[in-house]
Tab-separated table of C-alpha atoms in Angstrom:
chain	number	residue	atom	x	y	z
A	161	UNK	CA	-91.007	-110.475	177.455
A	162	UNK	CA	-94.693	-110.514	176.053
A	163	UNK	CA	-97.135	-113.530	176.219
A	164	UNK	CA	-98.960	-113.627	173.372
A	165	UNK	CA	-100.316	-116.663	171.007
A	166	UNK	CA	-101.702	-120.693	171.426
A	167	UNK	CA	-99.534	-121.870	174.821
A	168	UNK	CA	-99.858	-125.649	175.632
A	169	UNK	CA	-100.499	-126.739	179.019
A	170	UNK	CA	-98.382	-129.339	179.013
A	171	UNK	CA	-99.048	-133.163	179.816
A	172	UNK	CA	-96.842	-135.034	182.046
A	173	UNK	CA	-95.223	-137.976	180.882
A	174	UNK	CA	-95.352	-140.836	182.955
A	175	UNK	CA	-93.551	-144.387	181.921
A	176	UNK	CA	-94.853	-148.102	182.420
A	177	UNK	CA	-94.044	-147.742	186.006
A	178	UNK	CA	-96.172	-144.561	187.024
A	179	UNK	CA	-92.738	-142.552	187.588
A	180	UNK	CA	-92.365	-139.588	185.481
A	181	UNK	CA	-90.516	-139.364	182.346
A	182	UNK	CA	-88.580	-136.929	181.796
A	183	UNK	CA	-86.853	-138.208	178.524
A	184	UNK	CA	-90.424	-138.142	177.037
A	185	UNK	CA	-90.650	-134.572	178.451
A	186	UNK	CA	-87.850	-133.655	176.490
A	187	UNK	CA	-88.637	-134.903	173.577
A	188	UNK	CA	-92.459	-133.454	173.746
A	189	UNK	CA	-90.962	-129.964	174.145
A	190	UNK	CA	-89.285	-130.234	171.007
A	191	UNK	CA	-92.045	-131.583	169.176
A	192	UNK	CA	-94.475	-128.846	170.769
A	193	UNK	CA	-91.704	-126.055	169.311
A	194	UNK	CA	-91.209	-127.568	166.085
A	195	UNK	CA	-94.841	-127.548	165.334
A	196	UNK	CA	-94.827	-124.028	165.921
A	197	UNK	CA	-96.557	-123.658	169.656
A	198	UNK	CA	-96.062	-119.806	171.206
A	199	UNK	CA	-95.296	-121.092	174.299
A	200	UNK	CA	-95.512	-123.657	177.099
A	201	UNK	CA	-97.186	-124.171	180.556
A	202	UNK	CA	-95.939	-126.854	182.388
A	203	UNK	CA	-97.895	-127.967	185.946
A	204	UNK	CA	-101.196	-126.782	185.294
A	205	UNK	CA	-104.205	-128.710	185.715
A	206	UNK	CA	-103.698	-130.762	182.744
A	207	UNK	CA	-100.153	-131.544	183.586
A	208	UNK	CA	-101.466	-133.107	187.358
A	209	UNK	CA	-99.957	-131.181	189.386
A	210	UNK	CA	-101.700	-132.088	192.303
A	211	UNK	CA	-100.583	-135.802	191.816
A	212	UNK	CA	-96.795	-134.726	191.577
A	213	UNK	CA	-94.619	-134.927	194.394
A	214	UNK	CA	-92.525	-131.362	195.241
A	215	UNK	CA	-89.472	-133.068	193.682
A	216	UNK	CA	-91.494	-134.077	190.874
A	217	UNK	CA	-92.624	-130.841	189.963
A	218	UNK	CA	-89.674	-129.618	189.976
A	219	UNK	CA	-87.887	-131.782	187.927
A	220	UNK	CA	-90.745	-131.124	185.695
A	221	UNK	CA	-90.209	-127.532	185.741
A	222	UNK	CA	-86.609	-127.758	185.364
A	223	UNK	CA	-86.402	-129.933	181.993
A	224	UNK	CA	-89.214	-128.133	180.392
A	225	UNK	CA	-87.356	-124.577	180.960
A	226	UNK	CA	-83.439	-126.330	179.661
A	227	UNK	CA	-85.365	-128.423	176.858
A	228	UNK	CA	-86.815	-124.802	175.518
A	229	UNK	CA	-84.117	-123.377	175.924
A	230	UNK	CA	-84.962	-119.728	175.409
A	231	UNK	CA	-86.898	-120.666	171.868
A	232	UNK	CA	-90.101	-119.995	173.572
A	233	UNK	CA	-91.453	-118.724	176.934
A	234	UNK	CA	-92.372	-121.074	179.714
A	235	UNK	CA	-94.416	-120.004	182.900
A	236	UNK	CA	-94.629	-122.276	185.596
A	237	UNK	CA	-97.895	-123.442	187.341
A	238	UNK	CA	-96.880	-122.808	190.646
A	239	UNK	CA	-100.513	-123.096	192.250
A	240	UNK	CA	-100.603	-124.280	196.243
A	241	UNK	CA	-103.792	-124.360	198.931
A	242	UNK	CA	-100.935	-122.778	201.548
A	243	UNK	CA	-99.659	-119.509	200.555
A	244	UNK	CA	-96.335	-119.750	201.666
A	245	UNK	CA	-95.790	-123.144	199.406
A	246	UNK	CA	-97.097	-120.681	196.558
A	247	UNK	CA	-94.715	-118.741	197.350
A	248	UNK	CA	-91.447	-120.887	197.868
A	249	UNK	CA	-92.637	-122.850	194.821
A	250	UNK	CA	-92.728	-119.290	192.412
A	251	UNK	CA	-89.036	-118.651	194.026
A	252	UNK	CA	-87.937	-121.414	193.036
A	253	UNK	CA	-89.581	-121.795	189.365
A	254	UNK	CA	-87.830	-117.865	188.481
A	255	UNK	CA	-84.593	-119.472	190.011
A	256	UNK	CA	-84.376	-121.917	187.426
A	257	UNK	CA	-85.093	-119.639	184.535
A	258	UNK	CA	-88.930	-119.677	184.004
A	259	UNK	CA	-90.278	-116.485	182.397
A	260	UNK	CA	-93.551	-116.310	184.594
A	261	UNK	CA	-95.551	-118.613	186.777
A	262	UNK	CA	-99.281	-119.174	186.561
A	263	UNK	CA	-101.738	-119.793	189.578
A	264	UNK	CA	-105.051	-120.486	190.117
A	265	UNK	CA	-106.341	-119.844	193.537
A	266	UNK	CA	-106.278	-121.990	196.514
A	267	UNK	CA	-108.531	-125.075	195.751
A	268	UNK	CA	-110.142	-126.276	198.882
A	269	UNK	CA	-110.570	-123.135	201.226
A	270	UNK	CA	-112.764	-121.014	199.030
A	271	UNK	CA	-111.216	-118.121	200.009
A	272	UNK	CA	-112.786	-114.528	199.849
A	273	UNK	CA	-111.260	-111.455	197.569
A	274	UNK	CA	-109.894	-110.047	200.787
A	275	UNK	CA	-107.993	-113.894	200.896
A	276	UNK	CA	-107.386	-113.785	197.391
A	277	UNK	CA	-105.663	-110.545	197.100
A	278	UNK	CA	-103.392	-111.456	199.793
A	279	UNK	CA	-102.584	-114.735	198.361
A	280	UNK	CA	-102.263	-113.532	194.621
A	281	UNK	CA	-100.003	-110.224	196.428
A	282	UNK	CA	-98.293	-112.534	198.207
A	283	UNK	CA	-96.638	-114.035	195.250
A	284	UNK	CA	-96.284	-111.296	192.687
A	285	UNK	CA	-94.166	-109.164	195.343
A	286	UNK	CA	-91.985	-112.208	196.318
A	287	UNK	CA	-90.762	-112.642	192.602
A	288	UNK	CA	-89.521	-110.605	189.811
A	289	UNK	CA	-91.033	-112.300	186.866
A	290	UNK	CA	-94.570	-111.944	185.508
A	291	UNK	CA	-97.626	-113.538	187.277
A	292	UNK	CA	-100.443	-115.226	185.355
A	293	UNK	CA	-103.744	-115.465	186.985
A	294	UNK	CA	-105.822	-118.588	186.735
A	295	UNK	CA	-109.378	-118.600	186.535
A	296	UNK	CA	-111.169	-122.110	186.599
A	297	UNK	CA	-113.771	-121.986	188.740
A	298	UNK	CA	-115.515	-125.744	188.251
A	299	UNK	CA	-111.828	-126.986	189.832
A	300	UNK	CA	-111.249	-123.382	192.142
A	301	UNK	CA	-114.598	-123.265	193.855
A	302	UNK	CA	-113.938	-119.391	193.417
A	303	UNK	CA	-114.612	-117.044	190.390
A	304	UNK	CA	-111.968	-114.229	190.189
A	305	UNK	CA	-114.534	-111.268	189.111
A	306	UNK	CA	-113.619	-109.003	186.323
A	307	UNK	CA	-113.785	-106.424	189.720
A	308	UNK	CA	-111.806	-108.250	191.729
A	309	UNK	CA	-109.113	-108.733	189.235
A	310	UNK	CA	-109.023	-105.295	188.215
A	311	UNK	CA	-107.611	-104.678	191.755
A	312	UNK	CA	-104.949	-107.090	191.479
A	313	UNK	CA	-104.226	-105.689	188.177
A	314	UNK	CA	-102.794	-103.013	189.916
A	315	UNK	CA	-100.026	-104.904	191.342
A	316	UNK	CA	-97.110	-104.503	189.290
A	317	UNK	CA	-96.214	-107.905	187.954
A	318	UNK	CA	-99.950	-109.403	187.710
A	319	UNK	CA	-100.622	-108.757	184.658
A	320	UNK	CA	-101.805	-112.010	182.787
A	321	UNK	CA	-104.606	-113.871	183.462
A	322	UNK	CA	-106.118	-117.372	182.069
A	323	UNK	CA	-110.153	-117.558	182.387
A	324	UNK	CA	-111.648	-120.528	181.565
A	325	UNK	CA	-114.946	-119.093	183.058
A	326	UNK	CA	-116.608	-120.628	179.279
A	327	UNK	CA	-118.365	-116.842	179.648
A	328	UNK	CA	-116.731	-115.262	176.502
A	329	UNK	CA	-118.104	-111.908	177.767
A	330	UNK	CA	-115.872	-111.958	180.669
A	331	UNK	CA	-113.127	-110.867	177.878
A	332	UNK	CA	-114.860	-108.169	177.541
A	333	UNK	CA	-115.417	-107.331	181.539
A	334	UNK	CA	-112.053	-107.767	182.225
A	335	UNK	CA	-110.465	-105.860	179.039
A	336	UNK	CA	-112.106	-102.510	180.618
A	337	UNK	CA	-112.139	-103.309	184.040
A	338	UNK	CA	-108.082	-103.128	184.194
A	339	UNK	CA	-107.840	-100.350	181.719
A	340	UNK	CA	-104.830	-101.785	179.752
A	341	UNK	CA	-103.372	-103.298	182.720
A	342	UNK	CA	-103.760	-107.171	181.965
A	343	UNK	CA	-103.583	-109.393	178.965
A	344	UNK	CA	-106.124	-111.948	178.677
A	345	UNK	CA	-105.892	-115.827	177.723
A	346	UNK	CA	-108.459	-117.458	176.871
A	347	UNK	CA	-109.359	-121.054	178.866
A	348	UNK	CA	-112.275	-121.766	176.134
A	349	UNK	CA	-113.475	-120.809	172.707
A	350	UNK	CA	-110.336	-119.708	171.959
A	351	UNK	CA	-111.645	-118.132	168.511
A	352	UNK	CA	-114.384	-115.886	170.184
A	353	UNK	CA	-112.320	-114.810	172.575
A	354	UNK	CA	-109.350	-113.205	170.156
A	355	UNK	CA	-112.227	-110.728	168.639
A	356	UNK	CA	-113.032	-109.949	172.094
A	357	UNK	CA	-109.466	-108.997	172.792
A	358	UNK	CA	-107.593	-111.863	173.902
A	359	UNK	CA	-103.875	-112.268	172.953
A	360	UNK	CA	-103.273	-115.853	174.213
A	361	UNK	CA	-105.008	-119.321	174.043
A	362	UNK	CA	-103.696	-121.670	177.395
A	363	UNK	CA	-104.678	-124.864	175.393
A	364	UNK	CA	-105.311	-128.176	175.903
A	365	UNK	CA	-105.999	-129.408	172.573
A	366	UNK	CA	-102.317	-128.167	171.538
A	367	UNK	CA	-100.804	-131.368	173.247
A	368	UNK	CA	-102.398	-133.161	170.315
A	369	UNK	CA	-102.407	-130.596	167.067
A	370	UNK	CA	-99.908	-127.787	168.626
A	371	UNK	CA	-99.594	-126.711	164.865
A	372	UNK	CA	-103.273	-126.244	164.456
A	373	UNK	CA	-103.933	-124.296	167.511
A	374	UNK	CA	-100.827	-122.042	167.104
A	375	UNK	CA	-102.397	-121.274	163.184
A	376	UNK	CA	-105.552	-120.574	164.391
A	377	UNK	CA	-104.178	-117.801	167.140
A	378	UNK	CA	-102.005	-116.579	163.796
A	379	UNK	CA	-105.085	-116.411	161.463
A	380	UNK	CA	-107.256	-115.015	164.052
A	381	UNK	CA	-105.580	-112.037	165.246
A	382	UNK	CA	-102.608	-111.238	162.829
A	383	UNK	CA	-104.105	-112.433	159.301
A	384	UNK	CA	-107.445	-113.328	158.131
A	385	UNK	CA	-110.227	-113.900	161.038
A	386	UNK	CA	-112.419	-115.691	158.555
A	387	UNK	CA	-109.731	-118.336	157.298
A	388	UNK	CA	-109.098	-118.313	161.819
A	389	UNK	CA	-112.402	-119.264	161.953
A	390	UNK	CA	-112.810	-122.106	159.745
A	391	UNK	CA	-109.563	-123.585	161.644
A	392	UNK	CA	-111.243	-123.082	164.607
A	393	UNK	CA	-114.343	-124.737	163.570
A	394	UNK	CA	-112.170	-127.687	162.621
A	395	UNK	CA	-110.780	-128.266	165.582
A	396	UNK	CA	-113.814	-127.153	167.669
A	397	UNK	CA	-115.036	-131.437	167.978
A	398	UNK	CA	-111.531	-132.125	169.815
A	399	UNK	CA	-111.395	-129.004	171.841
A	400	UNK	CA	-115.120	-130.364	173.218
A	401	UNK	CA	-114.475	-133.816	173.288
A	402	UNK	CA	-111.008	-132.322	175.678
A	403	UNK	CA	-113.589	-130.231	178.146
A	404	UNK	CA	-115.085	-132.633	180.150
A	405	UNK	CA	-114.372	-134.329	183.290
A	406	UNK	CA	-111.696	-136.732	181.737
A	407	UNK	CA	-110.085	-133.856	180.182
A	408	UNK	CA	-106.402	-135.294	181.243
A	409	UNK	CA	-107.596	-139.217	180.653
A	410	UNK	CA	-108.884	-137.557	177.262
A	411	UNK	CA	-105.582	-135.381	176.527
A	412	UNK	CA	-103.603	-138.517	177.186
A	413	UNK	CA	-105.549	-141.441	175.555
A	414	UNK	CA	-105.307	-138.688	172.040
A	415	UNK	CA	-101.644	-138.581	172.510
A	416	UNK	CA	-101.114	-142.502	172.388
A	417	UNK	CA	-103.629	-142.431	169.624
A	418	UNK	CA	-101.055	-139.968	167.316
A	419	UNK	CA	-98.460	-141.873	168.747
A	420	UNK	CA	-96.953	-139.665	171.519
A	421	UNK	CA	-97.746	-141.841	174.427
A	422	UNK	CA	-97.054	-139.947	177.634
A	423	UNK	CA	-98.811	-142.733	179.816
A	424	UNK	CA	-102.001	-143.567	181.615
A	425	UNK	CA	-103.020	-140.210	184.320
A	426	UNK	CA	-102.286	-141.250	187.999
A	427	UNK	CA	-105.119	-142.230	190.542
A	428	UNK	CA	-107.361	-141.715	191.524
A	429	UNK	CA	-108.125	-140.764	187.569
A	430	UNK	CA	-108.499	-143.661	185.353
A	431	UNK	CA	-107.595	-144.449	182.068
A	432	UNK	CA	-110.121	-143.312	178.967
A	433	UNK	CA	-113.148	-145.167	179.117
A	434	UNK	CA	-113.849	-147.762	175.663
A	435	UNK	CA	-116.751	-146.034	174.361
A	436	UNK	CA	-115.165	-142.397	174.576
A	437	UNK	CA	-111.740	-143.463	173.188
A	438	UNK	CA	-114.357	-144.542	170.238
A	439	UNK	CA	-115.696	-141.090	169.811
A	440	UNK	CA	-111.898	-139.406	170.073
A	441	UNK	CA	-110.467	-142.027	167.668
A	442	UNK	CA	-113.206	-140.679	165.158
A	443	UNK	CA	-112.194	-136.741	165.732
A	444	UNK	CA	-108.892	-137.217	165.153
A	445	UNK	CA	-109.379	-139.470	162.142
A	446	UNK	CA	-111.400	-136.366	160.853
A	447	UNK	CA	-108.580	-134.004	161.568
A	448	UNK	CA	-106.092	-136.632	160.108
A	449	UNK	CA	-104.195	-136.805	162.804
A	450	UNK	CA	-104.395	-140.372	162.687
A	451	UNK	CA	-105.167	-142.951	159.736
């Protein structure tokens, strides 16, 4: 199976209570396919999985992969500080059907490339299904180097990564580092990235116009960059306003604006502050997304 197009990383619902809801899960994951989305990426950053309990993630992981059902891939963020829990947690996402797991390095150690490599080995040799790198490094404390990743290109099944290292050229730097061995998604600026050479857009802004974000992948690279562009441009206020700091208070306060609530983020992060659910109520007005 190929990776290729806009892939949401998914929200996760919570209810009234805090507890997560997996009925709203469900129903989110056919809304995310009917509107067209490539693809799906529950328990990334977005989707807290640092605030999920093991259970909880994998009861996450588990409805996500039934509710698609086959209609369109699902890789797994199966990110942990200890590498063995990185491990036993990609086991267990392939066990239940995922199609590949994505993982951005261990969060609090800052480990070196000689760490990294082992961790990031570690994983791809334990499992049979494709790994997707994750770079993020304002959350990672680490920047996986267009070098660095060239060399882990070169184990067999690492051969996607995610850089949202906002440094469009990186496309570029990573393209020829691994000579044809890795295909890139884009973190940011998804539109800038495709002419670069990027296949794939992991996107936050598709939890709130999946449609939008999947036509602007489909413009981009198979149809008419210039009509791409103007989609992109369109959509370029929400992608911004999702960027910051409160990028899952953000995410979620849009989704009970459309009417998708999926419940406040759990602590320590706090709900959308008044003056900044002001300014997203305005962008989505502009992209008629709400009235």
């Amino acid at each position: 199976m190929t990776f290729r197009g806009s892939y949401t990383v998914c929200v996760t619902p919570f209810d009234d209570q805090g507890r997560v809801d997996l009925a709203a899960l469900r129903s989110y994951v056919d809304w995310q396919i009917d509107e067209g989305v490539h693809g799906l990426i529950p328990l990334g950053s977005t989707g807290e999985f640092l605030s999920l309990t093991r259970d909880e993630r994998g009861a996450v992981a588990e409805t996500v992969i039934q509710q698609a059902s086959g209609r369109v891939p699902v890789l797994i963020g199966t990110a942990a500080e200890w590498t063995d829990e990185a491990v036993e947690l990609s086991r267990e996402a392939e066990s239940i059907g995922a199609d590949g797991v994505m993982l951005v390095p261990p969060y609090y150690s800052s480990p070196t490339d000689a760490e990294l490599i082992v961790h990031f080995t570690a994983v791809a040799e334990a499992i049979g299904i494709p790994v997707m790198l994750y770079n993020n490094p304002f959350t990672a404390n680490v920047d996986l180097s267009a070098a660095l990743v060239a060399r882990l290109s070169e184990v067999e099944n690492i051969s996607y990564i995610k850089d949202t290292s906002k440094n469009v050229h990186r496309v570029t730097e990573l393209l020829q580092a691994c000579d044809g061995r890795m295909t890139v998604f884009a973190g940011y600026y998804p539109w800038e990235s495709y002419l670069a050479g990027a296949e794939g857009y992991s996107s936050v802004m598709s939890n709130i116009s999946p449609a939008l974000s999947a036509q602007t992948f489909t413009e981009t690279v198979d149809g008419d960059a210039r009509r791409g562009r103007d989609l992109y441009i369109r959509s370029l206020p929400l992608i911004n306003a999702l960027a910051g700091d409160l990028y899952v208070s953000a995410t979620k306060a849009a989704m009970r604006m459309i009417g998708r609530p999926m419940g406040d983020p759990r602590a320590p992060r706090l709900p959308l502050p008044t003056e900044a659910e002001a300014r997203l109520r305005s962008i989505l007005r502009e992209l008629e997304l709400i009235g």
